Amino acid sequence: MNSPIATSNNSFTATLQDLIEYPTNGVFCKVLIKDNNSEYSLLCLPTGTQIGKHTSTSNIFVTVIEGRGTMNLEGKDIVLAPGVFVFMPANAPHALQAIENLAFVMIKSEQSQPKQGISQKTIDIVKSTAPILKENGRKITTRMYEIMFDKYPEVKAQFDMSAQANGSQPAKLAIAVYSYAVHIDDLEGLKAMVDQIAHRHVQAHVLPEQYPIVGECLLQAIKDILTDAATEEVMIAWTEAYQTLAEVFINREQQIYQTAFAD
Ligand code: HEM
């Protein structure tokens, strides 16, 4: 295991040139430092090294320190030389070749982590609304679809309107919202539910930019149905909570879309 030479708890400095080592074959990789989201490594490829087309689930940032090479990123050829910087979004296919000894710093940055740290205040408020959501769940979600189909009629085409008419879809959404209120501090416990809904969303071609629409309509419906119980504090907490849940879905759906369309 390639352990980092420094920890992210303390400041650290290095002269990268002093750390460069070229193996006779293969790739020298030294992890410099790691934190919860990112890993900073020095990579050294001896002349002639080729790395075939591959992808990474992280965002990747490359800064060339010395040497020469070529990279093919999403079909485009890039000349690698000192000072060249390359950003590769997660899952972008790339390949590279060292024309002469090539050293670069690579930063892997996890972009699929849900936002950490919903405040304890928000968690407490959202959890305190669970009983009232259980009691009024169907009314809230029925109202939310009413608002959404009225204000954004273009989304109707994605829905099975018979599941609206017989109330089964509002019922499912009500259970999901209630479960989220209960498990807001234990998102792992929601994994199976998120997975199932995310697969259904991908089938229905739900897109990230549609989440603010559902958010707006859901929050409005909470206000309309809970009236006095929907205090400003409750609405602020649910706005933050919805955003976090939306990110969880968007990230999971992005993974499913990418797997479904990977070659
Ligand atoms: C955090 C927000 C959301 C939650 C909690 C949620 C929840 C759900 C649930 C529980 C289902 C039923 C899944 C099943 O049948 O197994 C569902 C289905 C669906 N959702 Fe969402 N959803 C959210 C956001 C969205 C967004 C942004 C859209 C985009 C318009 C959307 C469109 C759909 C569609 C089209 C279906 C299929 C329903 C049908 O067959 O009529 N959802 N969602």
PDB file of N, CA and C and ligand atoms in Angstrom, residues 144-145 148 155 158-161 163-164 169 172-177 193 196-198 200-201 204-215 218 242 245-246 249 253, ligand 1:
ATOM      1  N   MET A 144     -48.140  18.519  -3.907  1.00  0.00           N
ATOM      2  CA  MET A 144     -46.893  18.826  -4.628  1.00  0.00           C
ATOM      3  C   MET A 144     -47.022  18.498  -6.123  1.00  0.00           C
ATOM      4  N   TYR A 145     -47.633  17.350  -6.465  1.00  0.00           N
ATOM      5  CA  TYR A 145     -47.798  17.020  -7.896  1.00  0.00           C
ATOM      6  C   TYR A 145     -48.766  17.998  -8.563  1.00  0.00           C
ATOM      7  N   MET A 148     -46.823  21.054  -9.238  1.00  0.00           N
ATOM      8  CA  MET A 148     -45.803  20.838 -10.273  1.00  0.00           C
ATOM      9  C   MET A 148     -46.420  20.703 -11.668  1.00  0.00           C
ATOM     10  N   VAL A 155     -43.181  18.402 -17.462  1.00  0.00           N
ATOM     11  CA  VAL A 155     -42.661  17.191 -16.802  1.00  0.00           C
ATOM     12  C   VAL A 155     -43.683  16.047 -16.808  1.00  0.00           C
ATOM     13  N   GLN A 158     -43.147  12.536 -18.318  1.00  0.00           N
ATOM     14  CA  GLN A 158     -42.278  11.517 -17.709  1.00  0.00           C
ATOM     15  C   GLN A 158     -43.042  10.637 -16.725  1.00  0.00           C
ATOM     16  N   PHE A 159     -44.232  11.069 -16.341  1.00  0.00           N
ATOM     17  CA  PHE A 159     -44.962  10.355 -15.287  1.00  0.00           C
ATOM     18  C   PHE A 159     -46.040   9.436 -15.844  1.00  0.00           C
ATOM     19  N   ASP A 160     -46.300   8.386 -15.090  1.00  0.00           N
ATOM     20  CA  ASP A 160     -47.396   7.487 -15.406  1.00  0.00           C
ATOM     21  C   ASP A 160     -48.629   8.110 -14.735  1.00  0.00           C
ATOM     22  N   MET A 161     -49.508   8.714 -15.524  1.00  0.00           N
ATOM     23  CA  MET A 161     -50.594   9.486 -14.925  1.00  0.00           C
ATOM     24  C   MET A 161     -51.623   8.596 -14.225  1.00  0.00           C
ATOM     25  N   ALA A 163     -50.768   6.250 -12.194  1.00  0.00           N
ATOM     26  CA  ALA A 163     -50.229   6.131 -10.824  1.00  0.00           C
ATOM     27  C   ALA A 163     -50.478   7.407 -10.028  1.00  0.00           C
ATOM     28  N   GLN A 164     -50.749   8.491 -10.733  1.00  0.00           N
ATOM     29  CA  GLN A 164     -51.143   9.731 -10.059  1.00  0.00           C
ATOM     30  C   GLN A 164     -52.614   9.615  -9.675  1.00  0.00           C
ATOM     31  N   GLN A 169     -48.401   6.859  -6.742  1.00  0.00           N
ATOM     32  CA  GLN A 169     -47.139   7.614  -6.795  1.00  0.00           C
ATOM     33  C   GLN A 169     -47.051   8.625  -5.643  1.00  0.00           C
ATOM     34  N   LYS A 172     -46.019   6.690  -2.648  1.00  0.00           N
ATOM     35  CA  LYS A 172     -44.605   6.301  -2.617  1.00  0.00           C
ATOM     36  C   LYS A 172     -43.714   7.490  -2.252  1.00  0.00           C
ATOM     37  N   LEU A 173     -44.037   8.635  -2.803  1.00  0.00           N
ATOM     38  CA  LEU A 173     -43.223   9.826  -2.506  1.00  0.00           C
ATOM     39  C   LEU A 173     -43.369  10.204  -1.031  1.00  0.00           C
ATOM     40  N   ALA A 174     -44.578  10.056  -0.501  1.00  0.00           N
ATOM     41  CA  ALA A 174     -44.803  10.385   0.918  1.00  0.00           C
ATOM     42  C   ALA A 174     -43.956   9.481   1.812  1.00  0.00           C
ATOM     43  N   ILE A 175     -43.887   8.193   1.458  1.00  0.00           N
ATOM     44  CA  ILE A 175     -43.072   7.265   2.271  1.00  0.00           C
ATOM     45  C   ILE A 175     -41.599   7.675   2.184  1.00  0.00           C
ATOM     46  N   ALA A 176     -41.167   8.051   0.964  1.00  0.00           N
ATOM     47  CA  ALA A 176     -39.758   8.426   0.778  1.00  0.00           C
ATOM     48  C   ALA A 176     -39.414   9.672   1.607  1.00  0.00           C
ATOM     49  N   VAL A 177     -40.309  10.660   1.593  1.00  0.00           N
ATOM     50  CA  VAL A 177     -40.041  11.908   2.327  1.00  0.00           C
ATOM     51  C   VAL A 177     -40.025  11.632   3.836  1.00  0.00           C
ATOM     52  N   MET A 193     -33.382   2.266  -0.445  1.00  0.00           N
ATOM     53  CA  MET A 193     -34.483   3.075  -0.981  1.00  0.00           C
ATOM     54  C   MET A 193     -33.976   4.021  -2.078  1.00  0.00           C
ATOM     55  N   GLN A 196     -33.325   2.120  -5.333  1.00  0.00           N
ATOM     56  CA  GLN A 196     -34.521   1.729  -6.091  1.00  0.00           C
ATOM     57  C   GLN A 196     -35.128   2.946  -6.804  1.00  0.00           C
ATOM     58  N   ILE A 197     -35.235   4.054  -6.060  1.00  0.00           N
ATOM     59  CA  ILE A 197     -35.831   5.258  -6.656  1.00  0.00           C
ATOM     60  C   ILE A 197     -34.929   5.769  -7.786  1.00  0.00           C
ATOM     61  N   ALA A 198     -33.623   5.747  -7.535  1.00  0.00           N
ATOM     62  CA  ALA A 198     -32.691   6.259  -8.552  1.00  0.00           C
ATOM     63  C   ALA A 198     -32.808   5.442  -9.847  1.00  0.00           C
ATOM     64  N   ARG A 200     -35.453   3.919 -10.895  1.00  0.00           N
ATOM     65  CA  ARG A 200     -36.737   4.312 -11.512  1.00  0.00           C
ATOM     66  C   ARG A 200     -36.579   5.682 -12.196  1.00  0.00           C
ATOM     67  N   HIS A 201     -35.851   6.578 -11.531  1.00  0.00           N
ATOM     68  CA  HIS A 201     -35.631   7.910 -12.115  1.00  0.00           C
ATOM     69  C   HIS A 201     -34.871   7.814 -13.438  1.00  0.00           C
ATOM     70  N   ALA A 204     -37.023   6.843 -16.103  1.00  0.00           N
ATOM     71  CA  ALA A 204     -37.934   7.933 -16.488  1.00  0.00           C
ATOM     72  C   ALA A 204     -37.162   9.152 -17.020  1.00  0.00           C
ATOM     73  N   HIS A 205     -35.853   8.993 -17.214  1.00  0.00           N
ATOM     74  CA  HIS A 205     -34.986  10.071 -17.742  1.00  0.00           C
ATOM     75  C   HIS A 205     -35.029  11.336 -16.887  1.00  0.00           C
ATOM     76  N   VAL A 206     -35.040  11.160 -15.581  1.00  0.00           N
ATOM     77  CA  VAL A 206     -34.989  12.333 -14.688  1.00  0.00           C
ATOM     78  C   VAL A 206     -33.595  12.956 -14.787  1.00  0.00           C
ATOM     79  N   LEU A 207     -33.548  14.292 -14.838  1.00  0.00           N
ATOM     80  CA  LEU A 207     -32.269  14.994 -15.007  1.00  0.00           C
ATOM     81  C   LEU A 207     -31.955  15.858 -13.789  1.00  0.00           C
ATOM     82  N   PRO A 208     -30.651  16.096 -13.519  1.00  0.00           N
ATOM     83  CA  PRO A 208     -30.275  16.901 -12.338  1.00  0.00           C
ATOM     84  C   PRO A 208     -30.990  18.252 -12.296  1.00  0.00           C
ATOM     85  N   GLU A 209     -31.159  18.878 -13.466  1.00  0.00           N
ATOM     86  CA  GLU A 209     -31.749  20.225 -13.456  1.00  0.00           C
ATOM     87  C   GLU A 209     -33.234  20.217 -13.092  1.00  0.00           C
ATOM     88  N   GLN A 210     -33.818  19.011 -12.988  1.00  0.00           N
ATOM     89  CA  GLN A 210     -35.233  18.962 -12.600  1.00  0.00           C
ATOM     90  C   GLN A 210     -35.415  18.956 -11.076  1.00  0.00           C
ATOM     91  N   TYR A 211     -34.308  18.714 -10.340  1.00  0.00           N
ATOM     92  CA  TYR A 211     -34.450  18.645  -8.876  1.00  0.00           C
ATOM     93  C   TYR A 211     -34.930  19.958  -8.247  1.00  0.00           C
ATOM     94  N   PRO A 212     -34.441  21.113  -8.716  1.00  0.00           N
ATOM     95  CA  PRO A 212     -34.970  22.348  -8.114  1.00  0.00           C
ATOM     96  C   PRO A 212     -36.481  22.508  -8.334  1.00  0.00           C
ATOM     97  N   ILE A 213     -36.998  21.968  -9.432  1.00  0.00           N
ATOM     98  CA  ILE A 213     -38.445  22.063  -9.703  1.00  0.00           C
ATOM     99  C   ILE A 213     -39.213  21.280  -8.634  1.00  0.00           C
ATOM    100  N   VAL A 214     -38.803  20.013  -8.441  1.00  0.00           N
ATOM    101  CA  VAL A 214     -39.477  19.191  -7.423  1.00  0.00           C
ATOM    102  C   VAL A 214     -39.296  19.828  -6.044  1.00  0.00           C
ATOM    103  N   GLY A 215     -38.094  20.362  -5.784  1.00  0.00           N
ATOM    104  CA  GLY A 215     -37.822  20.989  -4.496  1.00  0.00           C
ATOM    105  C   GLY A 215     -38.765  22.159  -4.246  1.00  0.00           C
ATOM    106  N   LEU A 218     -42.320  20.805  -3.722  1.00  0.00           N
ATOM    107  CA  LEU A 218     -42.467  20.068  -2.467  1.00  0.00           C
ATOM    108  C   LEU A 218     -42.489  21.034  -1.274  1.00  0.00           C
ATOM    109  N   TYR A 242     -33.645  19.107   1.712  1.00  0.00           N
ATOM    110  CA  TYR A 242     -34.005  18.686   0.347  1.00  0.00           C
ATOM    111  C   TYR A 242     -32.778  18.736  -0.554  1.00  0.00           C
ATOM    112  N   LEU A 245     -30.663  15.757  -0.050  1.00  0.00           N
ATOM    113  CA  LEU A 245     -31.256  14.542  -0.626  1.00  0.00           C
ATOM    114  C   LEU A 245     -31.156  14.579  -2.154  1.00  0.00           C
ATOM    115  N   ALA A 246     -31.387  15.760  -2.711  1.00  0.00           N
ATOM    116  CA  ALA A 246     -31.289  15.883  -4.173  1.00  0.00           C
ATOM    117  C   ALA A 246     -29.882  15.521  -4.635  1.00  0.00           C
ATOM    118  N   PHE A 249     -29.420  11.769  -4.707  1.00  0.00           N
ATOM    119  CA  PHE A 249     -30.046  11.161  -5.896  1.00  0.00           C
ATOM    120  C   PHE A 249     -29.271  11.483  -7.171  1.00  0.00           C
ATOM    121  N   GLU A 253     -27.761   8.714  -9.517  1.00  0.00           N
ATOM    122  CA  GLU A 253     -28.308   8.590 -10.888  1.00  0.00           C
ATOM    123  C   GLU A 253     -27.211   8.804 -11.923  1.00  0.00           C
TER     124      GLU A 253
HETATM  125  C1  HEM B   1     -35.534  14.252  -3.684  1.00  0.00           C
HETATM  126  C2  HEM B   1     -36.449  14.281  -4.619  1.00  0.00           C
HETATM  127  C3  HEM B   1     -37.240  13.100  -5.084  1.00  0.00           C
HETATM  128  C4  HEM B   1     -37.781  12.068  -4.355  1.00  0.00           C
HETATM  129  C5  HEM B   1     -37.710  11.831  -2.859  1.00  0.00           C
HETATM  130  C6  HEM B   1     -38.461  11.216  -5.307  1.00  0.00           C
HETATM  131  C7  HEM B   1     -39.130  10.057  -4.992  1.00  0.00           C
HETATM  132  C8  HEM B   1     -39.664   9.164  -5.892  1.00  0.00           C
HETATM  133  C9  HEM B   1     -40.260   7.876  -5.574  1.00  0.00           C
HETATM  134  C10 HEM B   1     -40.422   7.310  -4.176  1.00  0.00           C
HETATM  135  C11 HEM B   1     -40.626   7.295  -6.729  1.00  0.00           C
HETATM  136  C12 HEM B   1     -41.283   5.905  -6.903  1.00  0.00           C
HETATM  137  C13 HEM B   1     -40.203   4.896  -7.232  1.00  0.00           C
HETATM  138  C14 HEM B   1     -40.715   3.507  -7.497  1.00  0.00           C
HETATM  139  O1  HEM B   1     -41.761   3.337  -8.121  1.00  0.00           O
HETATM  140  O2  HEM B   1     -40.043   2.573  -7.078  1.00  0.00           O
HETATM  141  C15 HEM B   1     -40.297   8.216  -7.789  1.00  0.00           C
HETATM  142  C16 HEM B   1     -40.577   7.987  -9.115  1.00  0.00           C
HETATM  143  C17 HEM B   1     -40.477   8.957 -10.076  1.00  0.00           C
HETATM  144  N1  HEM B   1     -39.918  10.218  -9.907  1.00  0.00           N
HETATM  145 FE1  HEM B   1     -39.107  10.958  -8.264  1.00  0.00          FE
HETATM  146  N2  HEM B   1     -38.342  11.749  -6.555  1.00  0.00           N
HETATM  147  C18 HEM B   1     -37.604  12.897  -6.455  1.00  0.00           C
HETATM  148  C19 HEM B   1     -37.240  13.736  -7.473  1.00  0.00           C
HETATM  149  C20 HEM B   1     -37.720  13.621  -8.752  1.00  0.00           C
HETATM  150  C21 HEM B   1     -37.469  14.566  -9.809  1.00  0.00           C
HETATM  151  C22 HEM B   1     -36.581  15.790  -9.711  1.00  0.00           C
HETATM  152  C23 HEM B   1     -38.160  14.152 -10.888  1.00  0.00           C
HETATM  153  C24 HEM B   1     -38.219  14.861 -12.214  1.00  0.00           C
HETATM  154  C25 HEM B   1     -39.298  15.316 -12.742  1.00  0.00           C
HETATM  155  C26 HEM B   1     -38.821  12.915 -10.521  1.00  0.00           C
HETATM  156  C27 HEM B   1     -39.590  12.156 -11.370  1.00  0.00           C
HETATM  157  C28 HEM B   1     -40.030  10.871 -11.105  1.00  0.00           C
HETATM  158  C29 HEM B   1     -40.687  10.022 -12.085  1.00  0.00           C
HETATM  159  C30 HEM B   1     -41.001  10.405 -13.519  1.00  0.00           C
HETATM  160  C31 HEM B   1     -40.961   8.825 -11.435  1.00  0.00           C
HETATM  161  C32 HEM B   1     -41.725   7.635 -12.013  1.00  0.00           C
HETATM  162  C33 HEM B   1     -43.146   7.794 -11.552  1.00  0.00           C
HETATM  163  C34 HEM B   1     -44.179   7.178 -12.434  1.00  0.00           C
HETATM  164  O3  HEM B   1     -43.983   6.059 -12.900  1.00  0.00           O
HETATM  165  O4  HEM B   1     -45.188   7.851 -12.619  1.00  0.00           O
HETATM  166  N3  HEM B   1     -38.553  12.642  -9.237  1.00  0.00           N
HETATM  167  N4  HEM B   1     -39.706   9.336  -7.263  1.00  0.00           N
END
